[in-house]
CSV table of C-alpha atoms in Angstrom, one decimal:
chain,number,residue,atom,x,y,z
H,295,THR,CA,-2.5,24.4,11.4
H,296,LEU,CA,0.0,26.3,13.4
H,297,ASP,CA,2.9,28.6,12.3
H,298,LEU,CA,5.3,29.3,15.2
H,299,SER,CA,8.2,30.5,13.0
H,300,GLY,CA,10.1,33.7,13.9
H,301,ALA,CA,11.9,34.9,17.0
H,302,SER,CA,9.7,33.1,19.5
H,303,SER,CA,9.8,29.7,17.7
H,304,PRO,CA,10.6,26.7,19.9
H,305,LEU,CA,13.8,24.8,19.4
H,306,HIS,CA,11.7,21.8,18.3
H,307,PHE,CA,8.0,22.0,17.4
H,308,ASN,CA,6.2,18.6,17.8
H,309,GLY,CA,2.6,17.8,17.1
H,310,GLY,CA,0.3,14.9,16.3
H,311,VAL,CA,-3.4,14.3,15.6
H,312,ILE,CA,-5.4,11.1,15.7
H,313,ALA,CA,-8.9,10.5,14.2
H,314,ALA,CA,-10.8,7.3,14.9
H,315,ALA,CA,-14.3,6.8,13.6
H,316,GLY,CA,-17.0,4.7,15.1
H,317,ASN,CA,-18.3,1.3,13.9
H,318,GLY,CA,-21.6,0.9,12.1
H,319,SER,CA,-24.5,-0.5,14.0
H,320,ASN,CA,-25.9,-4.0,13.2
H,321,ASN,CA,-28.6,-4.1,10.5
H,322,SER,CA,-31.6,-6.4,10.2
H,323,ASN,CA,-33.5,-4.5,7.5
H,324,PRO,CA,-34.0,-6.3,4.1
H,325,ILE,CA,-31.7,-5.0,1.3
H,326,GLY,CA,-33.3,-2.1,-0.5
H,327,VAL,CA,-32.4,1.4,-1.5
H,328,ASN,CA,-30.0,2.8,1.1
H,329,ALA,CA,-30.9,-0.1,3.5
H,330,ASP,CA,-27.2,-0.8,4.2
H,331,LEU,CA,-26.6,2.8,5.2
H,332,LEU,CA,-27.6,1.9,8.8
H,333,ASN,CA,-24.5,-0.2,9.3
H,334,ILE,CA,-21.8,1.7,7.5
H,335,GLY,CA,-18.7,2.6,9.5
H,336,GLY,CA,-17.8,6.2,10.0
H,337,ASP,CA,-15.1,8.1,8.0
H,338,ALA,CA,-12.0,9.4,9.7
H,339,THR,CA,-10.0,12.5,8.7
H,340,ALA,CA,-6.8,13.6,10.4
H,341,GLN,CA,-5.0,16.8,9.3
H,342,ILE,CA,-2.0,18.6,10.7
H,343,SER,CA,0.3,21.4,9.4
H,344,LEU,CA,3.2,22.8,11.5
H,345,THR,CA,5.7,25.5,10.6
H,346,GLY,CA,8.7,26.4,12.8
H,347,THR,CA,12.1,28.0,12.5
H,348,ALA,CA,14.1,25.0,13.8
H,349,GLY,CA,13.1,21.3,14.2
H,350,VAL,CA,9.6,20.2,13.3
H,351,SER,CA,7.8,16.9,13.8
H,352,ALA,CA,4.3,16.3,12.6
H,353,SER,CA,2.2,13.2,12.5
H,354,ALA,CA,-1.4,12.3,11.5
H,355,ALA,CA,-3.2,9.0,11.9
H,356,ALA,CA,-6.7,8.1,10.8
H,357,SER,CA,-8.7,4.9,11.4
H,358,ALA,CA,-12.1,4.5,9.8
H,359,GLY,CA,-15.0,2.7,11.6
H,360,GLY,CA,-15.8,-0.9,10.7
H,361,GLY,CA,-19.1,-2.0,9.2
H,362,GLY,CA,-21.9,-3.4,11.3
H,363,GLN,CA,-23.2,-6.9,11.1
H,364,GLY,CA,-26.0,-8.0,8.8
H,365,GLN,CA,-28.7,-10.0,10.7
H,366,GLY,CA,-31.4,-11.8,8.8
H,367,LYS,CA,-32.0,-13.3,5.4
H,368,GLY,CA,-30.4,-11.4,2.5
H,369,ILE,CA,-29.0,-8.6,4.8
H,370,GLN,CA,-25.7,-7.1,3.7
H,371,GLY,CA,-22.9,-6.3,6.2
H,372,GLY,CA,-22.0,-2.7,6.4
H,373,ASN,CA,-19.1,-1.1,4.5
H,374,THR,CA,-16.1,0.2,6.3
H,375,GLY,CA,-15.7,4.0,6.3
H,376,ALA,CA,-12.8,5.8,4.5
H,377,GLY,CA,-9.7,7.0,6.3
H,378,SER,CA,-7.7,10.0,5.3
H,379,ALA,CA,-4.5,11.4,6.9
H,380,THR,CA,-2.6,14.5,5.9
H,381,ALA,CA,0.6,15.8,7.6
H,382,THR,CA,2.8,18.7,6.8
H,383,GLY,CA,6.0,19.9,8.5
H,384,ILE,CA,8.0,22.9,7.5
H,385,SER,CA,11.2,24.3,9.0
H,386,VAL,CA,12.1,27.8,7.6
H,387,GLY,CA,15.3,28.5,9.5
H,388,THR,CA,18.5,28.6,7.5
H,389,GLY,CA,22.0,27.7,8.6
H,390,ALA,CA,22.4,27.0,12.3
H,391,ALA,CA,18.9,28.4,12.9
H,392,GLY,CA,17.3,25.5,11.0
H,393,GLY,CA,16.5,22.0,12.1
H,394,THR,CA,15.4,18.5,11.2
H,395,VAL,CA,11.9,17.7,9.8
H,396,GLN,CA,10.1,14.5,10.5
H,397,VAL,CA,6.6,13.9,9.0
H,398,SER,CA,4.4,10.8,9.1
H,399,ALA,CA,0.8,10.2,7.8
H,400,THR,CA,-0.9,6.9,8.4
H,401,ALA,CA,-4.4,5.9,7.2
H,402,ASN,CA,-6.5,2.8,8.1
H,403,GLN,CA,-3.8,0.1,8.0
H,404,GLY,CA,-6.4,-2.7,7.8
H,405,ILE,CA,-7.6,-2.1,11.4
H,406,ALA,CA,-11.3,-2.2,10.6
H,407,SER,CA,-13.2,-4.5,8.3
H,408,GLY,CA,-16.5,-4.6,6.4
H,409,GLY,CA,-19.5,-6.0,8.3
H,410,GLN,CA,-19.9,-9.7,8.4
H,411,LEU,CA,-23.0,-11.8,8.6
H,412,ALA,CA,-24.2,-12.8,12.0
H,413,GLY,CA,-23.8,-16.5,13.0
H,414,GLY,CA,-25.7,-19.5,11.8
H,415,THR,CA,-25.3,-22.0,9.0
H,416,GLY,CA,-26.5,-20.0,6.0
H,417,GLY,CA,-29.6,-22.2,5.7
H,418,PRO,CA,-33.0,-21.1,4.5
H,419,ASN,CA,-34.0,-19.7,7.9
H,420,GLU,CA,-30.5,-18.4,8.9
H,421,ASN,CA,-28.6,-15.2,8.4
H,422,THR,CA,-27.5,-14.8,4.8
H,423,GLY,CA,-26.1,-12.0,2.7
H,424,ASP,CA,-23.0,-10.3,1.3
H,425,GLY,CA,-20.1,-9.0,3.4
H,426,GLY,CA,-19.5,-5.3,3.5
H,427,ASN,CA,-16.7,-3.8,1.5
H,428,GLY,CA,-13.4,-2.7,3.1
H,429,GLY,CA,-12.9,1.0,3.2
H,430,ASN,CA,-10.4,3.0,1.1
H,431,ALA,CA,-7.4,4.8,2.7
H,432,SER,CA,-5.5,7.9,1.7
H,433,ALA,CA,-2.2,9.2,3.3
H,434,THR,CA,-0.3,12.4,2.2
H,435,ALA,CA,2.9,13.6,3.9
H,436,THR,CA,4.9,16.7,3.1
H,437,GLY,CA,8.1,17.9,4.7
H,438,THR,CA,10.7,20.6,3.8
H,439,ASN,CA,13.5,22.6,5.4
H,440,ALA,CA,15.8,25.4,4.4
H,441,SER,CA,18.9,24.2,6.2
H,442,ASN,CA,21.4,21.3,5.8
H,443,ASN,CA,19.6,19.2,8.4
H,444,ASN,CA,17.8,15.9,7.6
H,445,VAL,CA,14.2,15.6,6.2
H,446,SER,CA,12.3,12.3,6.8
H,447,VAL,CA,8.8,11.9,5.3
H,448,ASN,CA,6.6,8.7,5.4
H,449,ALA,CA,3.1,8.1,4.1
H,450,THR,CA,1.5,4.7,4.7
H,451,ALA,CA,-2.0,3.7,3.7
H,452,GLY,CA,-3.8,0.4,4.0
H,453,GLY,CA,-7.2,-0.6,2.6
H,454,ASP,CA,-9.5,-2.4,5.0
H,455,THR,CA,-10.6,-6.0,4.7
H,456,GLY,CA,-14.0,-7.0,3.2
H,457,GLY,CA,-16.5,-8.6,5.6
H,458,GLN,CA,-17.4,-12.3,5.6
H,459,ALA,CA,-20.4,-13.5,3.6
H,460,GLN,CA,-22.8,-16.3,4.3
H,461,GLY,CA,-25.0,-18.5,2.1
H,462,ALA,CA,-25.1,-19.6,-1.5
H,463,GLY,CA,-25.5,-16.7,-4.0
H,464,TYR,CA,-23.6,-14.2,-1.8
H,465,ALA,CA,-20.0,-13.0,-1.7
H,466,GLY,CA,-17.5,-11.6,0.7
H,467,GLY,CA,-16.8,-7.9,0.6
H,468,ASN,CA,-14.1,-6.5,-1.6
H,469,GLY,CA,-10.9,-5.2,-0.1
H,470,GLY,CA,-10.4,-1.4,0.1
H,471,ILE,CA,-7.9,0.6,-2.1
H,472,ALA,CA,-5.0,2.5,-0.6
H,473,THR,CA,-3.2,5.6,-1.9
H,474,ALA,CA,-0.1,7.1,-0.4
H,475,THR,CA,1.8,10.2,-1.6
H,476,ALA,CA,4.7,12.1,-0.2
H,477,SER,CA,6.7,15.2,-0.9
H,478,ALA,CA,10.1,15.9,0.7
H,479,SER,CA,12.7,18.6,0.0
H,480,SER,CA,15.7,20.4,1.5
H,481,THR,CA,16.6,23.7,-0.1
H,482,GLY,CA,19.7,23.9,2.1
H,483,GLY,CA,21.2,20.6,0.9
H,484,GLY,CA,20.2,18.3,3.8
H,485,SER,CA,19.7,14.6,3.5
H,486,VAL,CA,16.2,13.6,2.4
H,487,ASN,CA,14.5,10.3,2.9
H,488,VAL,CA,11.0,9.7,1.7
H,489,ALA,CA,8.9,6.5,1.8
H,490,VAL,CA,5.4,5.6,0.6
H,491,ALA,CA,3.7,2.3,1.3
H,492,GLN,CA,0.4,1.1,-0.1
H,493,THR,CA,-1.4,-2.1,1.0
H,494,ALA,CA,-4.7,-3.1,-0.5
H,495,GLY,CA,-7.4,-4.7,1.6
H,496,ASN,CA,-8.1,-8.4,1.5
H,497,GLY,CA,-11.4,-9.8,0.3
H,498,GLY,CA,-13.8,-11.2,2.8
H,499,ALA,CA,-14.3,-14.9,3.2
H,500,GLY,CA,-17.3,-16.7,1.9
H,501,PHE,CA,-19.0,-19.3,4.2
H,502,ASP,CA,-21.7,-21.9,3.7
H,503,GLY,CA,-21.6,-21.7,-0.1
H,504,ALA,CA,-20.8,-18.0,-0.4
H,505,GLN,CA,-18.0,-16.9,-2.7
H,506,GLY,CA,-14.9,-15.1,-1.5
H,507,GLY,CA,-14.4,-11.3,-2.0
H,508,ASN,CA,-11.8,-9.7,-4.2
H,509,GLY,CA,-8.5,-8.3,-3.0
H,510,GLY,CA,-7.6,-4.8,-4.1
H,511,ASN,CA,-5.3,-3.9,-6.9
H,512,LEU,CA,-2.6,-1.3,-6.4
H,513,THR,CA,-0.3,0.8,-8.5
H,514,ILE,CA,2.4,3.2,-7.4
H,515,SER,CA,4.1,5.4,-10.0
H,516,THR,CA,6.8,8.1,-9.8
H,517,THR,CA,8.0,9.3,-13.2
H,518,GLY,CA,8.7,13.0,-12.9
H,519,SER,CA,5.1,14.2,-13.3
H,520,ALA,CA,2.8,16.3,-11.1
H,521,GLN,CA,0.8,13.2,-10.3
H,522,ASP,CA,3.7,11.2,-8.9
H,523,ALA,CA,3.5,9.2,-5.7
H,524,VAL,CA,6.8,10.8,-4.6
H,525,GLN,CA,8.2,14.3,-5.1
H,526,ALA,CA,11.7,14.8,-3.8
H,527,SER,CA,14.6,17.2,-4.2
H,528,THR,CA,17.9,18.1,-2.5
H,529,THR,CA,21.5,18.6,-3.4
H,530,GLY,CA,22.5,16.3,-0.5
H,531,GLY,CA,21.7,12.6,-0.2
H,532,LEU,CA,18.3,11.4,-1.4
H,533,GLY,CA,16.7,8.1,-0.6
H,534,ILE,CA,13.3,6.9,-2.0
H,535,ILE,CA,11.3,3.9,-0.9
H,536,GLN,CA,8.1,2.7,-2.6
H,537,GLN,CA,6.1,-0.4,-1.5
H,538,SER,CA,3.0,-1.8,-3.3
H,539,ASN,CA,1.1,-4.8,-1.9
H,540,GLY,CA,-2.0,-6.3,-3.6
H,541,GLY,CA,-4.8,-7.7,-1.4
H,542,ASN,CA,-5.5,-11.4,-0.9
H,543,SER,CA,-8.7,-12.9,-2.1
H,544,GLY,CA,-11.2,-14.0,0.5
H,545,GLY,CA,-11.4,-17.8,0.0
H,546,THR,CA,-14.5,-19.9,0.2
H,547,ASN,CA,-16.1,-22.6,2.3
H,548,GLY,CA,-18.5,-24.5,0.1
H,549,GLY,CA,-18.5,-22.1,-2.8
H,550,SER,CA,-16.8,-22.2,-6.2
H,551,SER,CA,-14.8,-19.0,-6.2
H,552,THR,CA,-12.2,-17.6,-3.8
H,553,GLY,CA,-12.5,-14.1,-5.3
H,554,THR,CA,-9.7,-12.5,-7.3
H,555,ALA,CA,-6.4,-11.7,-5.7
H,556,GLY,CA,-5.1,-8.2,-6.2
H,557,ASN,CA,-2.2,-7.3,-8.6
H,558,ALA,CA,0.6,-5.0,-7.6
H,559,SER,CA,2.6,-2.6,-9.8
H,560,ASN,CA,5.4,-0.2,-8.8
H,561,THR,CA,7.3,2.2,-11.0
H,562,LEU,CA,10.2,4.6,-10.1
H,563,ASP,CA,11.7,6.5,-13.1
H,564,LEU,CA,13.6,9.7,-12.3
H,565,THR,CA,16.4,11.7,-14.0
H,566,TYR,CA,18.4,14.2,-12.1
H,567,SER,CA,21.1,16.4,-13.6
H,568,GLY,CA,23.0,19.7,-13.2
H,569,ALA,CA,23.6,21.7,-10.1
H,570,THR,CA,20.3,20.7,-8.4
H,571,ALA,CA,21.0,17.0,-8.6
H,572,PRO,CA,21.4,15.0,-5.3
H,573,HIS,CA,25.0,14.1,-4.5
H,574,SER,CA,23.9,10.5,-3.8
H,575,LEU,CA,20.7,8.8,-4.9
H,576,SER,CA,19.2,5.5,-3.7
H,577,GLY,CA,15.9,3.8,-4.8
H,578,ASN,CA,14.3,0.8,-3.2
H,579,ILE,CA,11.0,-0.4,-4.6
H,580,SER,CA,8.9,-3.6,-4.2
H,581,ALA,CA,5.7,-5.1,-5.5
H,582,SER,CA,3.9,-8.1,-4.0
H,583,GLY,CA,0.8,-9.7,-5.6
H,584,GLY,CA,-2.0,-10.8,-3.3
H,585,SER,CA,-2.4,-14.4,-2.4
H,586,GLY,CA,-5.4,-16.7,-3.1
H,587,GLY,CA,-7.6,-17.2,0.0
H,588,SER,CA,-7.6,-20.5,1.7
H,589,SER,CA,-10.6,-22.7,1.0
H,590,ASN,CA,-12.5,-25.7,2.2
H,591,ASN,CA,-15.1,-28.2,0.7
H,592,VAL,CA,-15.1,-26.4,-2.7
H,593,SER,CA,-18.2,-27.0,-4.7
H,594,GLY,CA,-16.9,-27.0,-8.3
H,595,GLU,CA,-14.2,-24.5,-9.3
H,596,SER,CA,-14.6,-21.3,-11.3
H,597,ALA,CA,-12.1,-20.3,-13.9
H,598,ASN,CA,-8.7,-19.3,-12.5
H,599,PHE,CA,-9.8,-20.6,-9.1
H,600,GLY,CA,-7.5,-19.4,-6.3
H,601,LEU,CA,-5.0,-17.7,-8.7
H,602,GLY,CA,-2.5,-15.4,-7.0
H,603,GLY,CA,-2.0,-11.8,-8.1
H,604,THR,CA,0.8,-10.5,-10.4
H,605,ALA,CA,3.7,-8.4,-9.3
H,606,ASN,CA,5.6,-5.9,-11.6
H,607,ALA,CA,8.3,-3.6,-10.4
H,608,GLU,CA,10.4,-1.3,-12.6
H,609,SER,CA,12.9,1.4,-11.9
H,610,THR,CA,15.2,3.6,-14.0
H,611,LEU,CA,17.3,6.2,-12.1
H,612,SER,CA,19.8,8.6,-13.5
H,613,ASP,CA,22.1,10.9,-11.5
H,614,PRO,CA,25.5,12.5,-12.0
H,615,PHE,CA,26.9,11.1,-8.7
H,616,GLN,CA,26.7,8.0,-6.6
H,617,LEU,CA,23.7,5.8,-7.4
H,618,THR,CA,22.1,2.6,-6.0
H,619,ASP,CA,18.8,1.1,-7.2
H,620,SER,CA,17.1,-2.0,-5.9
H,621,VAL,CA,13.9,-3.6,-7.2
H,622,THR,CA,11.9,-6.6,-5.8
H,623,ALA,CA,8.8,-8.3,-7.2
H,624,THR,CA,7.0,-11.2,-5.6
H,625,GLY,CA,4.1,-13.0,-7.3
H,626,GLY,CA,1.0,-14.0,-5.3
H,627,VAL,CA,0.7,-17.5,-3.8
H,628,GLY,CA,-2.2,-19.7,-5.1
H,629,SER,CA,-5.1,-20.7,-2.8
H,630,ALA,CA,-4.7,-23.7,-0.6
H,631,ILE,CA,-7.5,-26.2,-0.2
H,632,ASN,CA,-7.5,-27.4,3.4
H,633,THR,CA,-10.4,-29.9,3.3
H,634,GLY,CA,-12.5,-31.7,0.7
H,635,GLY,CA,-9.9,-31.9,-2.0
H,636,GLY,CA,-9.8,-30.3,-5.4
H,637,VAL,CA,-7.3,-28.4,-7.6
H,638,ALA,CA,-5.5,-25.7,-5.6
H,639,GLY,CA,-4.8,-22.3,-7.0
H,640,ASN,CA,-1.8,-21.4,-9.1
H,641,GLY,CA,0.8,-18.9,-8.2
H,642,ASN,CA,1.3,-15.8,-10.4
H,643,THR,CA,4.2,-14.2,-12.2
H,644,ALA,CA,6.7,-11.6,-11.0
H,645,THR,CA,8.8,-9.2,-13.1
H,646,ALA,CA,11.6,-7.0,-11.8
H,647,SER,CA,13.6,-4.6,-13.9
H,648,VAL,CA,16.1,-2.0,-12.9
H,649,THR,CA,18.5,0.4,-14.7
H,650,ALA,CA,20.9,2.7,-12.8
H,651,ASN,CA,22.9,5.3,-14.7
H,652,SER,CA,25.6,7.5,-13.1
H,653,THR,CA,26.1,10.2,-15.7
H,654,GLY,CA,28.8,12.4,-14.2
H,655,THR,CA,32.1,12.4,-16.0
H,656,GLY,CA,35.7,12.7,-14.7
H,657,SER,CA,36.1,13.5,-11.0
H,658,ASN,CA,32.4,14.5,-10.8
H,659,GLY,CA,31.1,11.0,-11.5
H,660,GLY,CA,30.1,8.3,-9.1
H,661,SER,CA,29.6,4.6,-8.7
H,662,SER,CA,26.4,2.8,-9.9
H,663,GLN,CA,24.8,-0.3,-8.5
H,664,ALA,CA,21.6,-2.1,-9.7
H,665,PHE,CA,19.9,-5.0,-8.0
H,666,ALA,CA,16.8,-6.9,-9.2
H,667,THR,CA,15.0,-9.8,-7.6
H,668,ALA,CA,11.9,-11.6,-8.8
H,669,ASN,CA,10.1,-14.5,-7.1
H,670,GLY,CA,7.2,-16.3,-8.8
H,671,GLY,CA,4.3,-17.2,-6.6
H,672,ARG,CA,4.0,-20.7,-5.2
H,673,GLY,CA,1.2,-23.0,-6.1
H,674,GLY,CA,-1.4,-23.7,-3.4
H,675,SER,CA,-1.4,-26.9,-1.4
H,676,VAL,CA,-4.0,-29.6,-0.8
H,677,GLY,CA,-4.4,-30.5,2.9
H,678,GLY,CA,-4.5,-33.7,4.8
H,679,THR,CA,-5.4,-37.0,3.2
H,680,PHE,CA,-7.9,-35.5,0.7
H,681,ALA,CA,-7.5,-36.3,-2.9
H,682,GLY,CA,-6.5,-33.3,-5.0
H,683,VAL,CA,-3.9,-31.5,-7.1
H,684,ALA,CA,-1.5,-28.9,-5.8
H,685,GLY,CA,-1.3,-25.6,-7.7
H,686,ASN,CA,1.5,-24.7,-10.1
H,687,GLY,CA,4.3,-22.3,-9.3
H,688,ALA,CA,4.7,-19.3,-11.6
H,689,ASP,CA,7.5,-17.8,-13.7
H,690,ALA,CA,9.7,-14.9,-12.6
H,691,MET,CA,12.0,-12.6,-14.6
H,692,SER,CA,14.6,-10.1,-13.4
H,693,THR,CA,16.8,-7.7,-15.3
H,694,ALA,CA,19.5,-5.4,-13.9
H,695,VAL,CA,21.6,-2.9,-15.8
H,696,SER,CA,24.2,-0.5,-14.3
H,697,SER,CA,26.4,2.1,-16.1
H,698,VAL,CA,28.8,4.9,-15.3
H,699,ALA,CA,30.3,7.7,-17.4
H,700,SER,CA,33.4,8.1,-15.2
H,701,ASN,CA,36.1,5.8,-14.1
H,702,ASN,CA,34.3,4.8,-10.9
């Protein structure tokens, strides 16, 4: 944390921090109370806060450590650690003394994974056990200035992938959860662009009769409350981007379940009015359901085998001036069966809904545009010459409404 505002402030104040945790060691102890603590990856925390009079750039990146292997019968792979990144940039100068602000916070991004089981066939005398869970990620970015210069704020978080499992009766690790939040403002009327992106971790694969792990579910919501993913304000131009991606299920080789693919939900509902409203407003949100994990030599099929995740995206924006709002939803693809035949997984549904209202009247009003795209998930395929049935594709629904109160 540094404050270099005042007469001696540099023309541009740049800073960045990186935290990278170590991986867990391999574990050969039987599962018992706290036995898997030996191979858990380390947590990573990166924090930076910079204040200057003119331009400020601040970035933080955190990468958690991966889980160590499980070695032996009934030994769990280690869980991935957690990653947390927080970045703040503040420019206090007004008028010509002020400057641009750029802030970025990035956590995990799926770089590490939960511990997997060491090699072998998963037989009675081989290595068997559950895969470690993927770690959670949290990214928070804040940027503000007091001049009419630009403010750009990005927060990106990715849950880590679960580790591979081995042997009947075990399962791949579950994917980690991601949370990204951002706050951006310009009290001097500068253009503000703010983006948050969350991607859940994929489930770990199951080998030699093990089941697949679950992909993570994700929800992003900005509705004008204190708990919003995005807080943003300016009387200049304002652009908001939100992305939500569910994690894929792990898939199985010789098991009956791929795990459950993650669902994704994204909501952006904001109303601006009066003298503090942005002079142009754009929203762009997307949601993508996780895909079913590819599988081989399936031994029976559990209910909803290989089903993709759902995707729901909804936005309602209101502003007195120029307004553009775009929404995209993509349902998850069903699991493919590459060898051994069977019934591949079904795709899942997608719903996209958008409403854009330009409320200004007379010469104060602006144009309004609304775009909605929804794509249902494809069914999974059956590979090669094996007998089987491909999965079904899923329904999609999109709705777009645009209105103006002026003659634009």
